Amino acid sequence: MDEVDSAIVRHLQMDGRLSNRALAEKLGIAPSTCLERTRLLHKRGIIQGYKAQVSLRALNRPVQAMVSTQIRPLRRDVVAAFEQSVTQLPEVVSVYTMAGSDDFLVHVTAQDIDHLHAFLLDQFTNRREIAGFRTAIIYQHLTNPVLDPLPPTAEQQRA
Amino acid sequence: MDEVDSAIVRHLQMDGRLSNRALAEKLGIAPSTCLERTRLLHKRGIIQGYKAQVSLRALNRPVQAMVSTQIRPLRRDVVAAFEQSVTQLPEVVSVYTMAGSDDFLVHVTAQDIDHLHAFLLDQFTNRREIAGFRTAIIYQHLTNPVLDPLPPTAEQQRA
DNA sequence: ATCCCGTGCCGAACTAAATTCGGCCTCTCG
DNA sequence: CGAGAGGCCGAATTTAGTTCGGCACGGGAT
């Protein structure tokens, strides 16, 4: 993970479809070298994949909310089942498993407030393991375009 | 936005580097047609771009936390300035602007707990406009791989 | 019913990119 | 000082992206 690798990661975070040639040119290296580097970044699991960014508005899901959720009993199998099933609901964008008074933060999207309410009544109120939840509307969700690597720890250096 | 468009969106959410030819073959349409469709999805703003998914662990940032933040005064300019500056900090993954008792949820990453603590002391404790914040550690963050479009509203139908 | 036009799709031709691979350079270790 | 490994390069090949002319279908007007 030298400076070239980290530049590759930075560029591909901004534009995941940047062509290998264009990327090579930006970095001042040969396309074949760039390809090799990028392949290694995949193999090492540093680059996990590529995703299209889709407009929630265009998908007709302009309403977003964060649902703070507690489940009981807080057992391994119950936690795993909750994460697994909730993540796959179409209204759910992502699930944060938390330490603290809330066990999960569930980021959900809906067509409008009525659908959000219906979704919560159907999927949350009904579930036995859900001991309680609070819903907060999200006005806006901003994302940092680039996450830079940090210098490796002493432990990672040795590996 | 017919069934073909929505299939394109679904596939590109799962694999943003899927080649046009491979995508066309999956859908049973000609590459030229598929290219045309995909271009229109960009032009309409439905597909906003592509991003490489990077492993936070490989980037040496295994610790994640959600920081619930209140700012005062809750004025437009103060809110905008906060969002803008915080989103660009390297430790920040994303910022949710919220309704309710917390004004923001800030998703942050760090090398370890010590760095997280230092980051909060440097960037949050110091700021005048931050009236208070609570930090909760994130054990895990799962993401739904595919967000499907919802059928259009009556209002959108007319457009 | 028929003609006309617009829309969308197809596939061949062309342009450009991805990929492979042999060779070279450099650095390190014996 | 020589041998080997690693990494990089660039030409050649394979594969993909892109353009464009033409065809088919469907709707509306005559």
mmCIF file of C-alpha atoms (C1' of nucleotides) in Angstrom:
data_model
loop_
_atom_site.group_PDB
_atom_site.id
_atom_site.type_symbol
_atom_site.label_atom_id
_atom_site.label_comp_id
_atom_site.label_asym_id
_atom_site.label_seq_id
_atom_site.Cartn_x
_atom_site.Cartn_y
_atom_site.Cartn_z
ATOM 1 C CA MET A 1 0.000 0.000 0.000
ATOM 2 C CA ASP A 2 2.285 2.772 -1.222
ATOM 3 C CA GLU A 3 1.352 6.207 -2.488
ATOM 4 C CA VAL A 4 0.389 4.875 -5.933
ATOM 5 C CA ASP A 5 -2.024 2.313 -4.486
ATOM 6 C CA SER A 6 -3.637 4.897 -2.332
ATOM 7 C CA ALA A 7 -4.056 7.234 -5.303
ATOM 8 C CA ILE A 8 -5.755 4.402 -7.209
ATOM 9 C CA VAL A 9 -8.130 3.866 -4.302
ATOM 10 C CA ARG A 10 -8.861 7.578 -4.086
ATOM 11 C CA HIS A 11 -9.643 7.909 -7.780
ATOM 12 C CA LEU A 12 -11.810 4.811 -7.924
ATOM 13 C CA GLN A 13 -13.813 5.997 -4.934
ATOM 14 C CA MET A 14 -14.630 9.152 -6.851
ATOM 15 C CA ASP A 15 -15.284 7.419 -10.171
ATOM 16 C CA GLY A 16 -15.648 3.669 -10.069
ATOM 17 C CA ARG A 17 -15.854 3.431 -13.850
ATOM 18 C CA LEU A 18 -12.677 5.362 -14.529
ATOM 19 C CA SER A 19 -10.932 3.441 -17.297
ATOM 20 C CA ASN A 20 -7.662 1.752 -16.550
ATOM 21 C CA ARG A 21 -5.937 3.833 -19.209
ATOM 22 C CA ALA A 22 -7.227 7.133 -17.863
ATOM 23 C CA LEU A 23 -6.264 6.109 -14.362
ATOM 24 C CA ALA A 24 -2.778 5.121 -15.512
ATOM 25 C CA GLU A 25 -2.364 8.454 -17.229
ATOM 26 C CA LYS A 26 -3.413 10.383 -14.118
ATOM 27 C CA LEU A 27 -0.817 8.501 -12.098
ATOM 28 C CA GLY A 28 1.915 8.679 -14.715
ATOM 29 C CA ILE A 29 2.340 4.919 -14.991
ATOM 30 C CA ALA A 30 1.812 2.395 -17.802
ATOM 31 C CA PRO A 31 -1.680 0.890 -18.250
ATOM 32 C CA SER A 32 -0.351 -2.600 -17.694
ATOM 33 C CA THR A 33 1.226 -1.584 -14.411
ATOM 34 C CA CYS A 34 -1.918 0.165 -13.334
ATOM 35 C CA LEU A 35 -3.987 -2.893 -14.126
ATOM 36 C CA GLU A 36 -1.665 -5.067 -12.078
ATOM 37 C CA ARG A 37 -1.883 -2.703 -9.120
ATOM 38 C CA THR A 38 -5.628 -2.493 -9.274
ATOM 39 C CA ARG A 39 -5.959 -6.264 -9.481
ATOM 40 C CA LEU A 40 -3.828 -6.659 -6.401
ATOM 41 C CA LEU A 41 -5.994 -4.170 -4.540
ATOM 42 C CA HIS A 42 -8.959 -6.399 -5.323
ATOM 43 C CA LYS A 43 -7.170 -9.577 -4.359
ATOM 44 C CA ARG A 44 -6.109 -8.102 -1.023
ATOM 45 C CA GLY A 45 -9.692 -7.090 -0.324
ATOM 46 C CA ILE A 46 -8.893 -3.398 -0.182
ATOM 47 C CA ILE A 47 -11.248 -2.683 -3.060
ATOM 48 C CA GLN A 48 -14.309 -4.805 -2.360
ATOM 49 C CA GLY A 49 -16.324 -3.979 -5.435
ATOM 50 C CA TYR A 50 -18.129 -1.242 -7.323
ATOM 51 C CA LYS A 51 -21.640 0.089 -6.936
ATOM 52 C CA ALA A 52 -23.747 2.457 -8.969
ATOM 53 C CA GLN A 53 -24.975 5.405 -6.907
ATOM 54 C CA VAL A 54 -28.698 5.737 -7.403
ATOM 55 C CA SER A 55 -30.867 8.746 -6.651
ATOM 56 C CA LEU A 56 -33.427 7.880 -3.986
ATOM 57 C CA ARG A 57 -35.607 10.637 -5.334
ATOM 58 C CA ALA A 58 -35.534 9.208 -8.837
ATOM 59 C CA LEU A 59 -36.384 5.834 -7.336
ATOM 60 C CA ASN A 60 -39.456 7.478 -5.869
ATOM 61 C CA ARG A 61 -38.289 7.128 -2.291
ATOM 62 C CA PRO A 62 -37.749 10.693 -1.117
ATOM 63 C CA VAL A 63 -38.535 10.107 2.560
ATOM 64 C CA GLN A 64 -35.717 8.822 4.751
ATOM 65 C CA ALA A 65 -35.701 7.992 8.442
ATOM 66 C CA MET A 66 -33.423 6.523 11.066
ATOM 67 C CA VAL A 67 -35.070 4.015 13.355
ATOM 68 C CA SER A 68 -33.355 3.456 16.716
ATOM 69 C CA THR A 69 -34.302 -0.030 17.794
ATOM 70 C CA GLN A 70 -33.974 -2.179 20.887
ATOM 71 C CA ILE A 71 -34.427 -5.928 20.782
ATOM 72 C CA ARG A 72 -34.868 -8.440 23.585
ATOM 73 C CA PRO A 73 -33.473 -10.894 24.394
ATOM 74 C CA LEU A 74 -30.129 -9.563 23.211
ATOM 75 C CA ARG A 75 -28.855 -12.987 22.282
ATOM 76 C CA ARG A 76 -26.486 -13.810 19.458
ATOM 77 C CA ASP A 77 -29.051 -15.740 17.435
ATOM 78 C CA VAL A 78 -31.741 -13.080 17.854
ATOM 79 C CA VAL A 79 -29.330 -10.314 16.854
ATOM 80 C CA ALA A 80 -28.134 -12.201 13.780
ATOM 81 C CA ALA A 81 -31.665 -13.028 12.669
ATOM 82 C CA PHE A 82 -32.746 -9.413 13.070
ATOM 83 C CA GLU A 83 -29.804 -8.041 11.081
ATOM 84 C CA GLN A 84 -30.225 -10.586 8.363
ATOM 85 C CA SER A 85 -33.954 -10.194 7.807
ATOM 86 C CA VAL A 86 -34.095 -6.423 8.183
ATOM 87 C CA THR A 87 -31.206 -5.763 5.808
ATOM 88 C CA GLN A 88 -33.079 -7.497 3.035
ATOM 89 C CA LEU A 89 -36.291 -5.502 3.314
ATOM 90 C CA PRO A 90 -36.605 -3.225 0.276
ATOM 91 C CA GLU A 91 -37.242 -0.148 2.433
ATOM 92 C CA VAL A 92 -34.009 -0.645 4.362
ATOM 93 C CA VAL A 93 -30.828 1.019 3.131
ATOM 94 C CA SER A 94 -28.521 -0.100 5.895
ATOM 95 C CA VAL A 95 -28.362 -1.368 9.440
ATOM 96 C CA TYR A 96 -25.897 -0.216 12.088
ATOM 97 C CA THR A 97 -25.390 -2.605 14.992
ATOM 98 C CA MET A 98 -24.594 -0.451 17.979
ATOM 99 C CA ALA A 99 -23.168 -0.365 21.458
ATOM 100 C CA GLY A 100 -25.170 1.751 23.900
ATOM 101 C CA SER A 101 -28.822 2.157 24.701
ATOM 102 C CA ASP A 102 -29.996 1.469 21.142
ATOM 103 C CA ASP A 103 -29.105 -1.917 19.714
ATOM 104 C CA PHE A 104 -29.573 -0.899 16.078
ATOM 105 C CA LEU A 105 -29.938 2.100 13.851
ATOM 106 C CA VAL A 106 -31.949 1.207 10.784
ATOM 107 C CA HIS A 107 -31.831 3.593 7.834
ATOM 108 C CA VAL A 108 -35.098 3.292 5.926
ATOM 109 C CA THR A 109 -36.603 4.962 2.860
ATOM 110 C CA ALA A 110 -40.163 5.283 1.688
ATOM 111 C CA GLN A 111 -42.338 6.902 -0.903
ATOM 112 C CA ASP A 112 -43.939 9.226 1.657
ATOM 113 C CA ILE A 113 -44.748 9.529 5.321
ATOM 114 C CA ASP A 114 -47.777 7.269 5.060
ATOM 115 C CA HIS A 115 -45.747 4.451 3.581
ATOM 116 C CA LEU A 116 -43.064 4.932 6.216
ATOM 117 C CA HIS A 117 -45.696 4.652 8.927
ATOM 118 C CA ALA A 118 -47.212 1.572 7.331
ATOM 119 C CA PHE A 119 -43.799 -0.033 6.996
ATOM 120 C CA LEU A 120 -43.015 0.510 10.666
ATOM 121 C CA LEU A 121 -46.394 -0.824 11.778
ATOM 122 C CA ASP A 122 -45.977 -3.898 9.590
ATOM 123 C CA GLN A 123 -42.324 -4.704 10.155
ATOM 124 C CA PHE A 124 -41.472 -3.301 13.568
ATOM 125 C CA THR A 125 -44.560 -3.111 15.754
ATOM 126 C CA ASN A 126 -45.416 -6.712 14.913
ATOM 127 C CA ARG A 127 -42.132 -8.331 15.805
ATOM 128 C CA ARG A 128 -41.832 -10.074 19.131
ATOM 129 C CA GLU A 129 -38.112 -9.467 19.569
ATOM 130 C CA ILE A 130 -38.443 -5.699 19.081
ATOM 131 C CA ALA A 131 -38.717 -4.209 22.554
ATOM 132 C CA GLY A 132 -39.042 -0.647 21.313
ATOM 133 C CA PHE A 133 -38.089 1.824 18.600
ATOM 134 C CA ARG A 134 -37.967 5.541 17.898
ATOM 135 C CA THR A 135 -38.158 7.072 14.452
ATOM 136 C CA ALA A 136 -36.355 10.230 13.385
ATOM 137 C CA ILE A 137 -36.776 11.796 9.970
ATOM 138 C CA ILE A 138 -33.648 12.445 7.913
ATOM 139 C CA TYR A 139 -33.648 15.776 6.105
ATOM 140 C CA GLN A 140 -30.433 15.173 4.221
ATOM 141 C CA HIS A 141 -27.694 12.600 3.925
ATOM 142 C CA LEU A 142 -24.260 13.793 2.849
ATOM 143 C CA THR A 143 -21.394 11.431 2.122
ATOM 144 C CA ASN A 144 -17.684 12.010 2.098
ATOM 145 C CA PRO A 145 -16.567 11.208 -1.439
ATOM 146 C CA VAL A 146 -13.150 9.893 -0.467
ATOM 147 C CA LEU A 147 -11.899 7.867 2.469
ATOM 148 C CA ASP A 148 -8.148 7.965 2.603
ATOM 149 C CA PRO A 149 -6.040 5.202 4.016
ATOM 150 C CA LEU A 150 -4.274 5.851 7.293
ATOM 151 C CA PRO A 151 -0.614 4.917 7.751
ATOM 152 C CA PRO A 152 -0.285 1.301 8.829
ATOM 153 C CA THR A 153 0.091 0.328 12.475
ATOM 154 C CA ALA A 154 3.314 -1.195 13.795
ATOM 155 C CA GLU A 155 1.537 -4.548 13.891
ATOM 156 C CA GLN A 156 0.505 -4.308 10.236
ATOM 157 C CA GLN A 157 4.039 -3.229 9.306
ATOM 158 C CA ARG A 158 5.431 -6.504 10.607
ATOM 159 C CA ALA A 159 2.984 -8.623 8.562
ATOM 160 C CA MET B 1 -38.522 3.702 -16.235
ATOM 161 C CA ASP B 2 -39.803 0.346 -17.416
ATOM 162 C CA GLU B 3 -38.812 -3.123 -16.279
ATOM 163 C CA VAL B 4 -35.633 -3.097 -18.391
ATOM 164 C CA ASP B 5 -34.424 0.181 -16.891
ATOM 165 C CA SER B 6 -35.039 -1.068 -13.417
ATOM 166 C CA ALA B 7 -33.120 -4.267 -14.160
ATOM 167 C CA ILE B 8 -30.186 -2.168 -15.379
ATOM 168 C CA VAL B 9 -30.257 -0.183 -12.162
ATOM 169 C CA ARG B 10 -30.437 -3.354 -10.079
ATOM 170 C CA HIS B 11 -27.475 -4.955 -11.831
ATOM 171 C CA LEU B 12 -25.295 -1.855 -11.702
ATOM 172 C CA GLN B 13 -25.980 -1.460 -8.008
ATOM 173 C CA MET B 14 -24.612 -4.940 -7.462
ATOM 174 C CA ASP B 15 -21.678 -4.562 -9.841
ATOM 175 C CA GLY B 16 -20.888 -1.066 -11.019
ATOM 176 C CA ARG B 17 -18.218 -2.292 -13.410
ATOM 177 C CA LEU B 18 -20.415 -4.800 -15.171
ATOM 178 C CA SER B 19 -19.557 -4.427 -18.842
ATOM 179 C CA ASN B 20 -22.190 -3.117 -21.177
ATOM 180 C CA ARG B 21 -22.020 -6.288 -23.221
ATOM 181 C CA ALA B 22 -22.465 -8.561 -20.227
ATOM 182 C CA LEU B 23 -25.349 -6.425 -18.990
ATOM 183 C CA ALA B 24 -27.017 -6.520 -22.410
ATOM 184 C CA GLU B 25 -26.698 -10.288 -22.491
ATOM 185 C CA LYS B 26 -28.257 -10.669 -19.036
ATOM 186 C CA LEU B 27 -31.226 -8.586 -20.160
ATOM 187 C CA GLY B 28 -31.545 -10.196 -23.571
ATOM 188 C CA ILE B 29 -31.101 -6.942 -25.503
ATOM 189 C CA ALA B 30 -28.466 -5.656 -27.953
ATOM 190 C CA PRO B 31 -25.371 -3.905 -26.542
ATOM 191 C CA SER B 32 -26.218 -0.731 -28.439
ATOM 192 C CA THR B 33 -29.698 -0.666 -26.945
ATOM 193 C CA CYS B 34 -28.346 -1.317 -23.498
ATOM 194 C CA LEU B 35 -25.840 1.513 -23.869
ATOM 195 C CA GLU B 36 -28.581 3.887 -24.917
ATOM 196 C CA ARG B 37 -30.729 2.919 -21.935
ATOM 197 C CA THR B 38 -27.875 3.268 -19.492
ATOM 198 C CA ARG B 39 -26.939 6.671 -20.892
ATOM 199 C CA LEU B 40 -30.476 7.878 -20.443
ATOM 200 C CA LEU B 41 -30.455 6.678 -16.841
ATOM 201 C CA HIS B 42 -27.412 8.876 -16.302
ATOM 202 C CA LYS B 43 -28.904 11.840 -18.100
ATOM 203 C CA ARG B 44 -32.094 11.633 -16.032
ATOM 204 C CA GLY B 45 -30.033 11.557 -12.860
ATOM 205 C CA ILE B 46 -31.277 8.134 -11.823
ATOM 206 C CA ILE B 47 -27.758 6.730 -11.869
ATOM 207 C CA GLN B 48 -25.620 9.423 -10.271
ATOM 208 C CA GLY B 49 -22.234 7.777 -10.596
ATOM 209 C CA TYR B 50 -20.103 4.854 -9.566
ATOM 210 C CA LYS B 51 -17.973 4.343 -6.494
ATOM 211 C CA ALA B 52 -15.457 1.718 -5.486
ATOM 212 C CA GLN B 53 -16.349 0.050 -2.200
ATOM 213 C CA VAL B 54 -13.328 0.122 0.048
ATOM 214 C CA SER B 55 -12.703 -1.980 3.129
ATOM 215 C CA LEU B 56 -12.425 0.260 6.198
ATOM 216 C CA ARG B 57 -10.362 -2.439 7.842
ATOM 217 C CA ALA B 58 -7.894 -2.528 4.952
ATOM 218 C CA LEU B 59 -7.725 1.263 5.153
ATOM 219 C CA ASN B 60 -6.666 0.834 8.757
ATOM 220 C CA ARG B 61 -9.818 2.343 10.181
ATOM 221 C CA PRO B 62 -11.546 -0.504 11.977
ATOM 222 C CA VAL B 63 -13.294 1.608 14.634
ATOM 223 C CA GLN B 64 -16.614 3.190 13.707
ATOM 224 C CA ALA B 65 -18.921 5.371 15.744
ATOM 225 C CA MET B 66 -22.098 7.373 15.379
ATOM 226 C CA VAL B 67 -21.994 10.828 16.950
ATOM 227 C CA SER B 68 -25.370 12.381 17.757
ATOM 228 C CA THR B 69 -24.839 16.124 17.703
ATOM 229 C CA GLN B 70 -26.781 19.232 18.664
ATOM 230 C CA ILE B 71 -25.797 22.646 17.401
ATOM 231 C CA ARG B 72 -26.913 26.113 18.511
ATOM 232 C CA PRO B 73 -28.089 28.416 17.164
ATOM 233 C CA LEU B 74 -29.988 26.230 14.721
ATOM 234 C CA ARG B 75 -29.785 28.782 11.947
ATOM 235 C CA ARG B 76 -29.549 28.036 8.254
ATOM 236 C CA ASP B 77 -26.022 29.372 7.877
ATOM 237 C CA VAL B 78 -24.725 27.572 10.947
ATOM 238 C CA VAL B 79 -26.287 24.295 9.803
ATOM 239 C CA ALA B 80 -24.860 24.603 6.308
ATOM 240 C CA ALA B 81 -21.397 25.460 7.580
ATOM 241 C CA PHE B 82 -21.426 22.524 9.961
ATOM 242 C CA GLU B 83 -22.514 20.039 7.286
ATOM 243 C CA GLN B 84 -20.010 21.353 4.816
ATOM 244 C CA SER B 85 -16.965 21.345 7.031
ATOM 245 C CA VAL B 86 -17.688 18.104 8.873
ATOM 246 C CA THR B 87 -18.375 16.115 5.708
ATOM 247 C CA GLN B 88 -14.897 16.897 4.462
ATOM 248 C CA LEU B 89 -13.012 15.698 7.513
ATOM 249 C CA PRO B 90 -11.145 12.503 6.647
ATOM 250 C CA GLU B 91 -12.567 10.654 9.672
ATOM 251 C CA VAL B 92 -16.150 11.346 8.608
ATOM 252 C CA VAL B 93 -17.950 8.858 6.391
ATOM 253 C CA SER B 94 -21.295 10.590 6.231
ATOM 254 C CA VAL B 95 -23.540 13.110 7.907
ATOM 255 C CA TYR B 96 -27.280 12.720 8.446
ATOM 256 C CA THR B 97 -29.177 15.946 9.042
ATOM 257 C CA MET B 98 -32.063 15.052 11.318
ATOM 258 C CA ALA B 99 -35.401 16.105 12.667
ATOM 259 C CA GLY B 100 -35.847 15.477 16.363
ATOM 260 C CA SER B 101 -33.760 15.977 19.447
ATOM 261 C CA ASP B 102 -30.456 15.394 17.644
ATOM 262 C CA ASP B 103 -29.633 17.753 14.802
ATOM 263 C CA PHE B 104 -27.063 15.487 13.166
ATOM 264 C CA LEU B 105 -25.807 11.946 13.144
ATOM 265 C CA VAL B 106 -22.168 11.871 12.130
ATOM 266 C CA HIS B 107 -20.715 8.530 11.093
ATOM 267 C CA VAL B 108 -16.983 8.562 11.871
ATOM 268 C CA THR B 109 -14.132 6.078 11.537
ATOM 269 C CA ALA B 110 -10.764 5.880 13.240
ATOM 270 C CA GLN B 111 -7.721 3.754 13.627
ATOM 271 C CA ASP B 112 -8.558 2.899 17.226
ATOM 272 C CA ILE B 113 -10.438 4.183 20.251
ATOM 273 C CA ASP B 114 -7.670 6.604 21.172
ATOM 274 C CA HIS B 115 -7.756 8.257 17.784
ATOM 275 C CA LEU B 116 -11.539 8.430 17.923
ATOM 276 C CA HIS B 117 -11.325 10.165 21.282
ATOM 277 C CA ALA B 118 -8.686 12.574 20.044
ATOM 278 C CA PHE B 119 -10.750 13.357 16.959
ATOM 279 C CA LEU B 120 -13.808 14.191 19.031
ATOM 280 C CA LEU B 121 -11.828 16.369 21.425
ATOM 281 C CA ASP B 122 -10.210 18.230 18.541
ATOM 282 C CA GLN B 123 -13.160 18.601 16.199
ATOM 283 C CA PHE B 124 -16.252 18.540 18.384
ATOM 284 C CA THR B 125 -15.434 19.712 21.880
ATOM 285 C CA ASN B 126 -13.685 22.776 20.496
ATOM 286 C CA ARG B 127 -16.435 24.098 18.292
ATOM 287 C CA ARG B 128 -18.571 26.929 19.562
ATOM 288 C CA GLU B 129 -21.710 25.959 17.656
ATOM 289 C CA ILE B 130 -21.743 22.395 19.030
ATOM 290 C CA ALA B 131 -24.032 22.462 22.035
ATOM 291 C CA GLY B 132 -23.533 18.796 22.837
ATOM 292 C CA PHE B 133 -22.862 15.341 21.432
ATOM 293 C CA ARG B 134 -23.082 11.671 22.355
ATOM 294 C CA THR B 135 -20.901 8.967 20.853
ATOM 295 C CA ALA B 136 -22.028 5.398 20.257
ATOM 296 C CA ILE B 137 -19.708 2.703 18.944
ATOM 297 C CA ILE B 138 -20.790 0.817 15.812
ATOM 298 C CA TYR B 139 -20.117 -2.917 15.970
ATOM 299 C CA GLN B 140 -21.178 -3.601 12.412
ATOM 300 C CA HIS B 141 -22.607 -1.825 9.397
ATOM 301 C CA LEU B 142 -24.616 -3.867 6.923
ATOM 302 C CA THR B 143 -25.885 -2.445 3.653
ATOM 303 C CA ASN B 144 -28.703 -3.563 1.425
ATOM 304 C CA PRO B 145 -27.055 -4.388 -1.900
ATOM 305 C CA VAL B 146 -30.035 -3.360 -4.030
ATOM 306 C CA LEU B 147 -32.576 -0.545 -3.764
ATOM 307 C CA ASP B 148 -35.446 -1.189 -6.094
ATOM 308 C CA PRO B 149 -37.494 1.564 -7.639
ATOM 309 C CA LEU B 150 -41.037 2.003 -6.423
ATOM 310 C CA PRO B 151 -43.917 2.475 -8.878
ATOM 311 C CA PRO B 152 -44.320 6.157 -9.795
ATOM 312 C CA THR B 153 -46.829 8.365 -8.014
ATOM 313 C CA ALA B 154 -49.836 9.761 -9.823
ATOM 314 C CA GLU B 155 -48.118 13.139 -9.874
ATOM 315 C CA GLN B 156 -45.019 11.723 -11.533
ATOM 316 C CA GLN B 157 -47.196 9.836 -14.022
ATOM 317 C CA ARG B 158 -48.596 13.120 -15.327
ATOM 318 C CA ALA B 159 -45.114 14.601 -15.875
ATOM 319 C "C1'" DA C 1 -58.157 1.286 -44.114
ATOM 320 C "C1'" DT C 2 -53.862 3.400 -45.163
ATOM 321 C "C1'" DC C 3 -50.197 6.407 -44.946
ATOM 322 C "C1'" DC C 4 -46.858 9.023 -42.234
ATOM 323 C "C1'" DC C 5 -44.078 9.898 -38.606
ATOM 324 C "C1'" DG C 6 -41.746 9.151 -34.271
ATOM 325 C "C1'" DT C 7 -39.632 5.872 -31.251
ATOM 326 C "C1'" DG C 8 -36.888 2.298 -30.082
ATOM 327 C "C1'" DC C 9 -34.205 -1.586 -31.244
ATOM 328 C "C1'" DC C 10 -30.785 -4.079 -33.863
ATOM 329 C "C1'" DG C 11 -26.262 -5.368 -35.803
ATOM 330 C "C1'" DA C 12 -22.212 -4.302 -38.581
ATOM 331 C "C1'" DA C 13 -18.264 -1.287 -38.715
ATOM 332 C "C1'" DC C 14 -15.117 1.338 -36.350
ATOM 333 C "C1'" DT C 15 -12.667 3.144 -32.318
ATOM 334 C "C1'" DA C 16 -10.788 2.483 -27.948
ATOM 335 C "C1'" DA C 17 -9.834 -0.161 -23.890
ATOM 336 C "C1'" DA C 18 -8.475 -4.374 -21.357
ATOM 337 C "C1'" DT C 19 -5.356 -7.966 -21.090
ATOM 338 C "C1'" DT C 20 -1.241 -10.800 -21.987
ATOM 339 C "C1'" DC C 21 3.423 -11.503 -22.173
ATOM 340 C "C1'" DG C 22 8.359 -11.189 -23.118
ATOM 341 C "C1'" DG C 23 12.031 -8.348 -21.896
ATOM 342 C "C1'" DC C 24 14.413 -4.878 -19.150
ATOM 343 C "C1'" DC C 25 15.879 -2.539 -15.073
ATOM 344 C "C1'" DT C 26 16.923 -2.324 -10.210
ATOM 345 C "C1'" DC C 27 17.477 -3.838 -5.728
ATOM 346 C "C1'" DT C 28 18.876 -7.230 -2.511
ATOM 347 C "C1'" DC C 29 21.119 -11.032 -0.764
ATOM 348 C "C1'" DG C 30 24.536 -14.374 -0.967
ATOM 349 C "C1'" DC D 1 30.398 -9.356 -8.132
ATOM 350 C "C1'" DG D 2 26.803 -12.462 -9.791
ATOM 351 C "C1'" DA D 3 22.079 -14.552 -9.379
ATOM 352 C "C1'" DG D 4 17.437 -14.110 -8.577
ATOM 353 C "C1'" DA D 5 13.137 -11.777 -7.549
ATOM 354 C "C1'" DG D 6 10.026 -8.052 -8.148
ATOM 355 C "C1'" DG D 7 8.134 -4.573 -10.555
ATOM 356 C "C1'" DC D 8 7.510 -1.890 -14.559
ATOM 357 C "C1'" DC D 9 7.089 -1.127 -19.483
ATOM 358 C "C1'" DG D 10 5.226 -1.347 -24.268
ATOM 359 C "C1'" DA D 11 3.839 -3.969 -28.304
ATOM 360 C "C1'" DA D 12 0.521 -7.369 -29.739
ATOM 361 C "C1'" DT D 13 -3.812 -9.479 -29.154
ATOM 362 C "C1'" DT D 14 -8.386 -9.943 -27.504
ATOM 363 C "C1'" DT D 15 -12.398 -7.865 -25.983
ATOM 364 C "C1'" DA D 16 -15.417 -4.009 -25.149
ATOM 365 C "C1'" DG D 17 -17.446 0.655 -26.150
ATOM 366 C "C1'" DT D 18 -19.519 3.551 -29.499
ATOM 367 C "C1'" DT D 19 -21.616 5.189 -33.818
ATOM 368 C "C1'" DC D 20 -24.851 5.014 -37.232
ATOM 369 C "C1'" DG D 21 -27.931 3.476 -40.969
ATOM 370 C "C1'" DG D 22 -31.849 0.799 -41.434
ATOM 371 C "C1'" DC D 23 -35.913 -1.865 -39.990
ATOM 372 C "C1'" DA D 24 -40.135 -2.779 -37.414
ATOM 373 C "C1'" DC D 25 -43.794 -1.394 -34.583
ATOM 374 C "C1'" DG D 26 -47.530 1.611 -33.012
ATOM 375 C "C1'" DG D 27 -50.320 5.843 -32.899
ATOM 376 C "C1'" DG D 28 -52.624 9.534 -35.158
ATOM 377 C "C1'" DA D 29 -54.389 11.870 -39.005
ATOM 378 C "C1'" DT D 30 -56.493 11.648 -43.465
#
